[in-house]
mmCIF file of C-alpha atoms in Angstrom:
data_model
loop_
_atom_site.group_PDB
_atom_site.id
_atom_site.type_symbol
_atom_site.label_atom_id
_atom_site.label_comp_id
_atom_site.label_asym_id
_atom_site.label_seq_id
_atom_site.Cartn_x
_atom_site.Cartn_y
_atom_site.Cartn_z
ATOM 1 C CA MET Y 1 -23.733 107.823 -27.909
ATOM 2 C CA HIS Y 2 -22.422 106.128 -31.216
ATOM 3 C CA GLY Y 3 -22.215 102.395 -31.513
ATOM 4 C CA HIS Y 4 -21.228 99.170 -33.512
ATOM 5 C CA LEU Y 5 -23.308 97.071 -33.950
ATOM 6 C CA ILE Y 6 -22.246 92.834 -33.314
ATOM 7 C CA GLY Y 7 -22.853 90.689 -35.631
ATOM 8 C CA THR Y 8 -25.401 88.146 -34.571
ATOM 9 C CA GLY Y 9 -22.922 85.010 -33.910
ATOM 10 C CA LEU Y 10 -23.012 86.081 -30.377
ATOM 11 C CA VAL Y 11 -26.382 84.117 -30.639
ATOM 12 C CA PRO Y 12 -27.167 79.842 -30.427
ATOM 13 C CA PRO Y 13 -28.530 78.280 -33.386
ATOM 14 C CA ALA Y 14 -32.772 78.602 -34.043
ATOM 15 C CA ASP Y 15 -32.959 75.648 -31.758
ATOM 16 C CA ALA Y 16 -31.733 77.068 -28.669
ATOM 17 C CA ALA Y 17 -35.037 78.734 -28.244
ATOM 18 C CA GLY Y 18 -37.649 76.083 -29.278
ATOM 19 C CA ASP Y 19 -36.312 76.884 -32.948
ATOM 20 C CA GLY Y 20 -37.480 80.974 -32.751
ATOM 21 C CA ARG Y 21 -34.200 82.321 -32.371
ATOM 22 C CA ALA Y 22 -31.821 83.946 -35.050
ATOM 23 C CA GLY Y 23 -28.383 82.974 -35.193
ATOM 24 C CA THR Y 24 -25.567 82.220 -37.319
ATOM 25 C CA ASP Y 25 -22.243 79.816 -36.280
ATOM 26 C CA PRO Y 26 -22.548 79.238 -32.371
ATOM 27 C CA LYS Y 27 -18.185 79.486 -32.355
ATOM 28 C CA ALA Y 28 -18.830 82.712 -32.919
ATOM 29 C CA ILE Y 29 -19.597 83.492 -28.796
ATOM 30 C CA GLY Y 30 -16.080 83.830 -28.283
ATOM 31 C CA LYS Y 31 -14.796 85.709 -31.125
ATOM 32 C CA PRO Y 32 -17.788 88.738 -31.802
ATOM 33 C CA GLU Y 33 -17.524 90.504 -35.143
ATOM 34 C CA TYR Y 34 -17.509 94.106 -35.701
ATOM 35 C CA ARG Y 35 -19.051 96.116 -37.865
ATOM 36 C CA GLU Y 36 -18.494 99.681 -39.042
ATOM 37 C CA GLU Y 37 -22.392 99.522 -40.695
ATOM 38 C CA GLU Y 38 -24.728 100.660 -38.558
ATOM 39 C CA GLY Y 39 -27.976 98.239 -39.471
ATOM 40 C CA GLU Y 40 -26.692 95.467 -40.962
ATOM 41 C CA ASP Y 41 -28.608 92.142 -40.804
ATOM 42 C CA GLU Y 42 -27.995 88.642 -40.468
ATOM 43 C CA PRO Y 43 -30.190 86.075 -41.886
ATOM 44 C CA ASP Y 44 -32.890 84.653 -39.887
ATOM 45 C CA ARG Y 45 -33.177 81.036 -40.105
ATOM 46 C CA GLY Y 46 -35.993 80.627 -37.254
ATOM 47 C CA LYS Y 47 -39.535 82.193 -36.761
ATOM 48 C CA GLY Y 48 -39.399 84.641 -33.316
ATOM 49 C CA ILE Y 49 -39.278 83.777 -29.971
ATOM 50 C CA ASP Y 50 -43.061 83.495 -27.985
ATOM 51 C CA PRO Y 51 -43.825 86.603 -26.675
ATOM 52 C CA GLY Y 52 -44.361 84.195 -23.423
ATOM 53 C CA LEU Y 53 -40.712 84.177 -23.160
ATOM 54 C CA LEU Y 54 -38.859 87.267 -24.260
ATOM 55 C CA GLU Y 55 -38.572 89.136 -20.856
ATOM 56 C CA ARG Y 56 -37.056 85.477 -19.253
ATOM 57 C CA ILE Y 57 -34.239 85.550 -22.200
ATOM 58 C CA PHE Y 58 -31.462 86.721 -20.412
ATOM 59 C CA ASP Y 59 -32.087 84.738 -17.125
ATOM 60 C CA PRO Y 60 -29.579 82.632 -15.481
ATOM 61 C CA PHE Y 61 -30.763 78.974 -16.304
ATOM 62 C CA PHE Y 62 -33.571 79.927 -18.626
ATOM 63 C CA SER Y 63 -33.813 77.302 -21.117
ATOM 64 C CA THR Y 64 -36.447 75.708 -23.541
ATOM 65 C CA LYS Y 65 -34.231 73.800 -24.540
ATOM 66 C CA ALA Y 66 -34.431 69.837 -23.321
ATOM 67 C CA PRO Y 67 -32.780 68.513 -19.437
ATOM 68 C CA GLY Y 68 -28.945 68.111 -20.382
ATOM 69 C CA LYS Y 69 -29.179 69.977 -23.451
ATOM 70 C CA GLY Y 70 -28.124 73.273 -22.824
ATOM 71 C CA SER Y 71 -27.262 75.060 -19.578
ATOM 72 C CA GLY Y 72 -29.395 78.449 -19.844
ATOM 73 C CA MET Y 73 -26.390 80.728 -19.446
ATOM 74 C CA GLY Y 74 -25.327 81.613 -22.474
ATOM 75 C CA LEU Y 75 -27.817 84.656 -23.355
ATOM 76 C CA SER Y 76 -27.746 85.550 -19.544
ATOM 77 C CA MET Y 77 -23.809 85.720 -20.394
ATOM 78 C CA VAL Y 78 -24.053 88.130 -23.163
ATOM 79 C CA HIS Y 79 -25.892 90.120 -21.424
ATOM 80 C CA GLY Y 80 -23.862 90.529 -18.695
ATOM 81 C CA ILE Y 81 -20.284 90.959 -21.191
ATOM 82 C CA VAL Y 82 -22.343 93.573 -23.305
ATOM 83 C CA HIS Y 83 -23.647 96.058 -19.802
ATOM 84 C CA GLU Y 84 -20.014 95.142 -18.490
ATOM 85 C CA HIS Y 85 -18.655 97.044 -21.091
ATOM 86 C CA GLY Y 86 -20.829 99.814 -21.159
ATOM 87 C CA GLY Y 87 -22.868 98.713 -24.214
ATOM 88 C CA HIS Y 88 -26.773 97.455 -24.495
ATOM 89 C CA VAL Y 89 -28.174 94.327 -26.321
ATOM 90 C CA ILE Y 90 -31.565 95.238 -28.420
ATOM 91 C CA VAL Y 91 -34.234 92.374 -29.431
ATOM 92 C CA GLU Y 92 -36.585 92.571 -32.261
ATOM 93 C CA SER Y 93 -38.813 89.743 -32.684
ATOM 94 C CA ASP Y 94 -42.195 88.722 -34.524
ATOM 95 C CA TRP Y 95 -43.390 85.475 -33.514
ATOM 96 C CA GLY Y 96 -43.897 83.762 -36.572
ATOM 97 C CA LYS Y 97 -41.715 85.496 -39.199
ATOM 98 C CA GLY Y 98 -37.914 86.079 -37.071
ATOM 99 C CA SER Y 99 -36.169 87.401 -34.521
ATOM 100 C CA ARG Y 100 -33.023 90.383 -34.754
ATOM 101 C CA PHE Y 101 -31.027 90.763 -32.057
ATOM 102 C CA ARG Y 102 -28.306 93.463 -31.875
ATOM 103 C CA ILE Y 103 -25.443 94.400 -29.291
ATOM 104 C CA LEU Y 104 -24.456 98.107 -29.308
ATOM 105 C CA LEU Y 105 -20.966 99.031 -28.176
ATOM 106 C CA PRO Y 106 -19.575 102.542 -26.822
ATOM 107 C CA GLU Y 107 -17.507 104.047 -30.191
ATOM 108 C CA HIS Y 108 -13.705 104.707 -29.430
ATOM 109 C CA GLY Y 109 -11.711 107.331 -31.839
ATOM 110 C CA ALA Y 110 -9.006 106.259 -30.317
ATOM 111 C CA ALA Y 111 -7.027 103.239 -28.557
ATOM 112 C CA PRO Y 112 -9.554 102.206 -25.972
ATOM 113 C CA ALA Y 113 -8.426 102.868 -22.519
ATOM 114 C CA PRO Y 114 -7.176 100.290 -19.838
ATOM 115 C CA PHE Y 115 -10.942 98.634 -19.048
ATOM 116 C CA LYS Y 116 -11.839 99.226 -15.897
ATOM 117 C CA ARG Y 117 -14.470 97.361 -14.196
ATOM 118 C CA ARG Y 118 -17.720 98.922 -13.488
ATOM 119 C CA SER Y 119 -19.482 98.607 -10.294
ATOM 120 C CA LEU Y 120 -22.734 96.405 -11.323
ATOM 121 C CA PRO Y 121 -26.795 98.278 -10.928
ATOM 122 C CA ARG Y 122 -28.586 97.874 -8.158
ATOM 123 C CA THR Y 123 -31.693 97.074 -7.756
ATOM 124 C CA SER Y 124 -33.846 99.287 -6.378
ATOM 125 C CA ARG Y 125 -35.623 97.011 -3.605
ATOM 126 C CA GLU Y 126 -33.406 96.210 -0.126
ATOM 127 C CA PRO Y 127 -30.781 95.135 -0.912
ATOM 128 C CA LEU Y 128 -29.357 91.634 0.915
ATOM 129 C CA GLN Y 129 -27.071 91.260 3.465
ATOM 130 C CA GLY Y 130 -24.326 88.216 4.039
ATOM 131 C CA ARG Y 131 -21.344 86.391 2.174
ATOM 132 C CA VAL Y 132 -22.824 83.452 0.346
ATOM 133 C CA LEU Y 133 -20.252 80.460 -0.682
ATOM 134 C CA LEU Y 134 -21.572 79.605 -4.304
ATOM 135 C CA VAL Y 135 -20.326 76.100 -5.980
ATOM 136 C CA ASP Y 136 -20.491 75.461 -9.113
ATOM 137 C CA ASP Y 137 -17.664 72.823 -11.469
ATOM 138 C CA GLU Y 138 -19.940 74.863 -14.573
ATOM 139 C CA PRO Y 139 -17.569 78.197 -14.595
ATOM 140 C CA SER Y 140 -20.449 79.875 -17.396
ATOM 141 C CA VAL Y 141 -22.664 79.128 -14.649
ATOM 142 C CA LEU Y 142 -20.939 80.152 -11.611
ATOM 143 C CA ALA Y 143 -19.859 83.748 -13.693
ATOM 144 C CA VAL Y 144 -23.693 84.170 -13.720
ATOM 145 C CA MET Y 145 -24.892 83.556 -11.045
ATOM 146 C CA ARG Y 146 -21.713 85.445 -8.864
ATOM 147 C CA GLU Y 147 -22.847 88.592 -10.822
ATOM 148 C CA THR Y 148 -26.302 87.972 -10.059
ATOM 149 C CA LEU Y 149 -26.100 87.332 -6.268
ATOM 150 C CA LEU Y 150 -23.518 90.580 -6.384
ATOM 151 C CA SER Y 151 -25.864 92.934 -8.280
ATOM 152 C CA TRP Y 152 -28.010 92.377 -4.749
ATOM 153 C CA GLY Y 153 -26.003 93.374 -2.702
ATOM 154 C CA LEU Y 154 -24.182 90.073 -1.656
ATOM 155 C CA HIS Y 155 -20.798 88.971 -0.955
ATOM 156 C CA VAL Y 156 -19.960 86.204 -2.572
ATOM 157 C CA GLU Y 157 -17.611 83.224 -2.201
ATOM 158 C CA ALA Y 158 -17.796 81.445 -5.556
ATOM 159 C CA CYS Y 159 -16.025 78.235 -5.898
ATOM 160 C CA GLY Y 160 -16.049 75.479 -9.162
ATOM 161 C CA SER Y 161 -15.130 72.527 -6.754
ATOM 162 C CA THR Y 162 -15.753 71.348 -3.537
ATOM 163 C CA ASP Y 163 -12.272 71.235 -2.648
ATOM 164 C CA ALA Y 164 -12.198 74.626 -3.059
ATOM 165 C CA ALA Y 165 -15.155 75.749 -1.020
ATOM 166 C CA GLU Y 166 -14.257 73.590 1.777
ATOM 167 C CA TRP Y 167 -10.434 75.032 1.968
ATOM 168 C CA ILE Y 168 -12.654 78.518 1.834
ATOM 169 C CA PHE Y 169 -15.180 77.589 4.061
ATOM 170 C CA GLU Y 170 -11.958 75.679 6.371
ATOM 171 C CA ARG Y 171 -10.272 78.974 6.872
ATOM 172 C CA ALA Y 172 -13.335 81.104 8.574
ATOM 173 C CA PRO Y 173 -16.735 79.027 9.421
ATOM 174 C CA GLY Y 174 -18.072 81.925 11.146
ATOM 175 C CA GLU Y 175 -17.533 84.410 8.175
ATOM 176 C CA ILE Y 176 -20.533 82.412 6.098
ATOM 177 C CA ASP Y 177 -23.587 82.958 6.155
ATOM 178 C CA LEU Y 178 -25.156 80.643 3.096
ATOM 179 C CA LEU Y 179 -23.410 77.478 1.181
ATOM 180 C CA VAL Y 180 -25.675 78.010 -2.148
ATOM 181 C CA THR Y 181 -24.435 74.601 -3.596
ATOM 182 C CA ASP Y 182 -24.767 73.214 -7.487
ATOM 183 C CA TYR Y 183 -25.742 68.674 -6.527
ATOM 184 C CA ALA Y 184 -23.877 67.229 -9.508
ATOM 185 C CA MET Y 185 -20.145 68.435 -8.960
ATOM 186 C CA PRO Y 186 -17.307 65.645 -9.695
ATOM 187 C CA GLY Y 187 -15.623 64.175 -6.168
ATOM 188 C CA ALA Y 188 -19.036 64.746 -4.183
ATOM 189 C CA THR Y 189 -22.193 65.982 -4.628
ATOM 190 C CA GLY Y 190 -23.427 69.166 -3.524
ATOM 191 C CA ILE Y 191 -25.740 67.544 -0.509
ATOM 192 C CA GLU Y 192 -22.695 65.673 0.268
ATOM 193 C CA LEU Y 193 -20.673 69.259 0.068
ATOM 194 C CA ALA Y 194 -22.693 70.931 2.542
ATOM 195 C CA ALA Y 195 -22.893 67.161 4.936
ATOM 196 C CA ARG Y 196 -19.441 67.790 5.656
ATOM 197 C CA LEU Y 197 -19.638 71.636 6.046
ATOM 198 C CA ARG Y 198 -22.023 71.563 8.348
ATOM 199 C CA GLN Y 199 -20.208 68.607 10.502
ATOM 200 C CA ARG Y 200 -17.905 71.733 11.005
ATOM 201 C CA ARG Y 201 -20.999 74.003 11.908
ATOM 202 C CA ALA Y 202 -23.883 72.634 12.201
ATOM 203 C CA ASP Y 203 -25.899 75.864 11.702
ATOM 204 C CA LEU Y 204 -25.083 75.864 8.417
ATOM 205 C CA PRO Y 205 -28.138 77.179 6.312
ATOM 206 C CA TRP Y 206 -27.666 76.074 2.702
ATOM 207 C CA LEU Y 207 -29.580 75.602 -0.292
ATOM 208 C CA LEU Y 208 -29.646 72.922 -3.388
ATOM 209 C CA CYS Y 209 -29.276 73.662 -7.265
ATOM 210 C CA THR Y 210 -30.248 70.807 -9.306
ATOM 211 C CA GLY Y 211 -31.405 69.698 -12.489
ATOM 212 C CA PHE Y 212 -31.945 66.699 -11.135
ATOM 213 C CA ALA Y 213 -34.772 67.229 -9.019
ATOM 214 C CA ASP Y 214 -35.762 62.980 -8.526
ATOM 215 C CA ALA Y 215 -37.596 61.823 -5.788
ATOM 216 C CA ASP Y 216 -34.601 60.665 -3.937
ATOM 217 C CA THR Y 217 -32.528 63.564 -4.403
ATOM 218 C CA ILE Y 218 -34.704 65.798 -2.764
ATOM 219 C CA ALA Y 219 -35.291 63.252 0.405
ATOM 220 C CA ARG Y 220 -31.824 63.680 1.024
ATOM 221 C CA ALA Y 221 -32.017 67.189 0.737
ATOM 222 C CA ARG Y 222 -34.504 67.284 2.904
ATOM 223 C CA GLN Y 223 -32.759 65.476 5.155
ATOM 224 C CA GLY Y 224 -30.281 67.138 5.000
ATOM 225 C CA ASP Y 225 -31.577 69.856 6.268
ATOM 226 C CA ALA Y 226 -32.053 72.027 3.522
ATOM 227 C CA ARG Y 227 -33.756 75.239 3.049
ATOM 228 C CA ALA Y 228 -34.292 75.131 -0.340
ATOM 229 C CA ILE Y 229 -34.515 73.052 -3.181
ATOM 230 C CA LEU Y 230 -34.870 74.831 -6.158
ATOM 231 C CA LYS Y 231 -35.055 72.629 -9.604
ATOM 232 C CA LYS Y 232 -32.729 74.944 -12.791
ATOM 233 C CA PRO Y 233 -33.693 76.406 -14.627
ATOM 234 C CA ILE Y 234 -34.190 78.761 -11.512
ATOM 235 C CA GLU Y 235 -36.470 81.611 -11.522
ATOM 236 C CA ARG Y 236 -34.326 84.870 -10.412
ATOM 237 C CA GLU Y 237 -37.553 85.644 -7.644
ATOM 238 C CA ALA Y 238 -37.345 82.095 -6.228
ATOM 239 C CA LEU Y 239 -33.919 82.366 -5.948
ATOM 240 C CA ARG Y 240 -34.077 85.284 -4.751
ATOM 241 C CA THR Y 241 -36.584 84.627 -2.243
ATOM 242 C CA ALA Y 242 -35.266 81.534 -1.176
ATOM 243 C CA MET Y 243 -31.884 83.217 -0.386
ATOM 244 C CA GLN Y 244 -33.309 86.176 2.061
ATOM 245 C CA ASP Y 245 -35.615 83.692 3.928
ATOM 246 C CA ALA Y 246 -32.450 81.595 4.675
ATOM 247 C CA LEU Y 247 -30.414 84.915 5.420
ATOM 248 C CA VAL Y 248 -33.747 86.280 7.340
ATOM 249 C CA ARG Y 249 -33.804 82.639 9.006
ATOM 250 C CA HIS Y 250 -30.146 82.519 10.248
ATOM 251 C CA VAL Y 251 -29.931 85.989 11.825
ATOM 252 C CA ARG Y 252 -30.309 84.490 15.967
ATOM 253 C CA ALA Y 253 -31.539 87.056 18.265
ATOM 254 C CA ALA Y 254 -28.830 88.241 20.694
ATOM 255 C CA PRO Y 255 -27.304 86.292 23.025
ATOM 256 C CA ALA Y 256 -27.354 86.994 26.940
ATOM 257 C CA MET Y 257 -25.171 89.279 27.906
ATOM 258 C CA PRO Y 258 -22.332 87.902 30.423
ATOM 259 C CA PRO Y 259 -21.559 88.676 34.106
ATOM 260 C CA ALA Y 260 -19.985 92.265 34.537
ATOM 261 C CA ALA Y 261 -17.256 91.276 35.801
ATOM 262 C CA PHE Y 262 -14.771 87.785 35.946
ATOM 263 C CA SER Y 263 -14.992 88.138 39.755
ATOM 264 C CA GLU Y 264 -18.701 87.569 39.580
ATOM 265 C CA PHE Y 265 -18.482 84.576 37.420
ATOM 266 C CA GLU Y 266 -15.823 83.020 40.125
ATOM 267 C CA ALA Y 267 -18.153 83.958 42.592
ATOM 268 C CA ALA Y 268 -20.757 82.019 41.597
ATOM 269 C CA ALA Y 269 -18.932 78.786 40.119
ATOM 270 C CA LEU Y 270 -16.451 78.314 43.596
ATOM 271 C CA ALA Y 271 -20.214 78.391 44.957
ATOM 272 C CA GLU Y 272 -21.039 75.740 42.968
ATOM 273 C CA GLY Y 273 -18.071 73.881 44.457
ATOM 274 C CA PHE Y 274 -15.674 74.788 41.432
ATOM 275 C CA ASN Y 275 -11.916 74.062 42.710
ATOM 276 C CA GLU Y 276 -10.646 76.645 40.404
ATOM 277 C CA VAL Y 277 -11.519 79.546 38.329
ATOM 278 C CA LEU Y 278 -9.528 80.664 35.428
ATOM 279 C CA GLU Y 279 -9.742 82.968 31.646
ATOM 280 C CA ARG Y 280 -7.992 81.390 28.879
ATOM 281 C CA ARG Y 281 -7.175 82.851 25.937
ATOM 282 C CA TRP Y 282 -6.959 80.912 22.173
ATOM 283 C CA ALA Y 283 -5.365 82.446 18.790
ATOM 284 C CA ALA Y 284 -7.561 83.132 16.095
ATOM 285 C CA ASN Y 285 -8.314 80.049 13.553
ATOM 286 C CA GLU Y 286 -6.558 78.280 16.491
ATOM 287 C CA VAL Y 287 -7.537 74.129 16.029
ATOM 288 C CA LEU Y 288 -7.705 71.386 18.657
ATOM 289 C CA ASP Y 289 -8.102 68.046 17.977
ATOM 290 C CA LEU Y 290 -9.447 65.025 19.875
ATOM 291 C CA HIS Y 291 -9.026 65.356 23.388
ATOM 292 C CA ARG Y 292 -10.088 64.940 27.028
ATOM 293 C CA HIS Y 293 -9.845 66.892 29.667
ATOM 294 C CA PRO Y 294 -8.928 65.085 33.329
ATOM 295 C CA PHE Y 295 -11.311 67.448 35.374
ATOM 296 C CA ALA Y 296 -14.947 68.429 34.723
ATOM 297 C CA LEU Y 297 -15.650 72.400 33.294
ATOM 298 C CA LYS Y 298 -17.960 75.089 33.435
ATOM 299 C CA ALA Y 299 -17.102 77.803 30.855
ATOM 300 C CA LEU Y 300 -19.041 81.076 29.939
ATOM 301 C CA MET Y 301 -18.111 82.493 26.069
ATOM 302 C CA VAL Y 302 -16.948 86.330 26.392
ATOM 303 C CA GLN Y 303 -15.316 87.538 23.085
ATOM 304 C CA GLY Y 304 -15.375 85.475 19.816
ATOM 305 C CA GLU Y 305 -16.254 82.699 18.425
ATOM 306 C CA LEU Y 306 -16.554 78.696 19.093
ATOM 307 C CA TRP Y 307 -16.644 75.381 17.246
ATOM 308 C CA LEU Y 308 -17.319 72.477 19.732
ATOM 309 C CA ARG Y 309 -17.614 69.217 18.999
ATOM 310 C CA ARG Y 310 -18.677 66.204 20.735
ATOM 311 C CA GLY Y 311 -19.228 63.013 18.511
ATOM 312 C CA ASP Y 312 -21.716 63.793 15.786
ATOM 313 C CA VAL Y 313 -22.574 67.347 17.519
ATOM 314 C CA THR Y 314 -21.283 70.770 16.453
ATOM 315 C CA GLN Y 315 -22.338 73.569 18.307
ATOM 316 C CA HIS Y 316 -21.429 77.094 17.537
ATOM 317 C CA LEU Y 317 -20.439 79.274 20.736
ATOM 318 C CA ARG Y 318 -20.376 83.250 20.931
ATOM 319 C CA PRO Y 319 -20.010 85.312 23.452
ATOM 320 C CA GLY Y 320 -23.056 85.329 26.471
ATOM 321 C CA ASP Y 321 -23.039 81.572 25.217
ATOM 322 C CA ARG Y 322 -22.251 78.515 28.228
ATOM 323 C CA PHE Y 323 -21.436 75.001 27.520
ATOM 324 C CA GLU Y 324 -20.022 72.244 30.376
ATOM 325 C CA LEU Y 325 -17.719 69.026 29.508
ATOM 326 C CA ALA Y 326 -17.709 66.111 31.868
ATOM 327 C CA ARG Y 327 -14.543 65.219 33.116
ATOM 328 C CA ASN Y 328 -12.440 62.769 30.407
ATOM 329 C CA GLU Y 329 -15.465 63.940 28.004
ATOM 330 C CA LEU Y 330 -14.118 63.487 23.643
ATOM 331 C CA HIS Y 331 -14.371 66.779 22.372
ATOM 332 C CA ALA Y 332 -12.812 69.135 19.990
ATOM 333 C CA GLU Y 333 -12.452 72.688 18.993
ATOM 334 C CA ARG Y 334 -11.966 75.114 16.163
ATOM 335 C CA TYR Y 335 -11.851 78.846 16.979
ATOM 336 C CA GLY Y 336 -12.901 81.985 14.863
ATOM 337 C CA SER Y 337 -10.962 84.298 13.048
ATOM 338 C CA GLU Y 338 -11.064 86.898 15.421
ATOM 339 C CA GLY Y 339 -9.698 83.963 18.091
ATOM 340 C CA ALA Y 340 -11.177 83.498 21.799
ATOM 341 C CA ILE Y 341 -11.668 84.824 25.614
ATOM 342 C CA PHE Y 342 -13.471 81.990 28.077
ATOM 343 C CA TRP Y 343 -14.400 82.103 31.248
ATOM 344 C CA ILE Y 344 -13.326 78.678 32.635
ATOM 345 C CA ALA Y 345 -14.550 76.861 36.393
ATOM 346 C CA ARG Y 346 -12.475 73.805 36.718
ATOM 347 C CA ARG Y 347 -13.341 70.778 39.652
ATOM 348 C CA HIS Y 348 -11.125 68.607 39.846
ATOM 349 C CA ALA Y 349 -12.011 64.922 41.218
ATOM 350 C CA ALA Y 350 -11.510 64.507 44.731
#
C-alpha cells in the first residue's frame, strides 16, 4: 500500500507533552496539508517524548498539561480519524533530540469512493456486553469515548447534554445498563443527573468521570452510590475494569417463576380473603402519574417491566416479582418498552 505523508500540522506544539512533542500551527488540525513527497520532515522545536509516555500518548484523556489546560483528546482523535480512513500514525522520538509524527493514508489513483465507515477492531479479550448511556458536553471527549466503548463491544447512547440524556432515558429506562457521565456540565452536574435518573430507576448503576475530584465531589458521588469515580486523565484499563465490574454486578439472579396458571394465583388470593382477582395489561411505555386506589391489592408480574414509585423509593419489577399496595396508598407507575401483564388480587373495603 502506497501512502501520502501528511504534514505534522496535526501535532500540537511542543508544550503538549512536556516540551517533548514536535509541531507547527495547531490550527492545521482541521485542514491537514497533503504532501506527495514521502519522507518530508517538518522542523522539530521540542526535545522528544519521554519514553515512559510513548505507550500512552494516544489514550483518551491522557495529558501532561496542568489541569484545565488540555482535554487529552487531541492525539486520540487523530488516531481514530486516521484509522477510520485505513491509515496509520507512526511516531519516531529520540528523547532529548526531537520527535517526528508521520501519517500514512491509502493512495487513490482516481476520485475517492464514497466514504464507508469501517467496523471497529475488536479487542482479543472477551467483549463487554450492555447498553451504556454516555454523557459529556465536550464533543471531542464524547466522540473518542464513544468509539472506545464501541470497540469493547458495548452499545452506546452518546449525549452531549444532561437534557438529551434524560430524554433518551425516558424513552426506555429499562434498556440502559450503565450510566457513564462527566461531572461539570451546563445545567446540571453528573451527580445531579445520576440522582434524577435513579429517581426513575433506583437500581441504575453509574460511573463518574471528572477532572474535579476534590473531597466534596467524591463524597457526594459516593453518597449517590457511584460504582466508581474516575479521575481524568483516565487510564483505559481502569475505565474498562470499572465498567466491567459495574455491568457484572448489575446482572440479577433469575427471578422466581410465576405460577403455571392464573387459576393457581386466583385460588391462593381468594383463600387469603381477597374479593376480586383479574389480569391487567398495560401498553408499552405507558405512564401513570401519582394516584390512589380505593382498595388494597396484591400483584404478580407475569410479563414486561414496571417501575413503581412510592415516595422517594422506586422499585423495578420484572416477571416473577410481587408487590402490594395499601388502600389509598399514593404511587406512580411507568411501564417498559414491551408493556406489561400482571395478575392482581383486590380487597375492597367492607
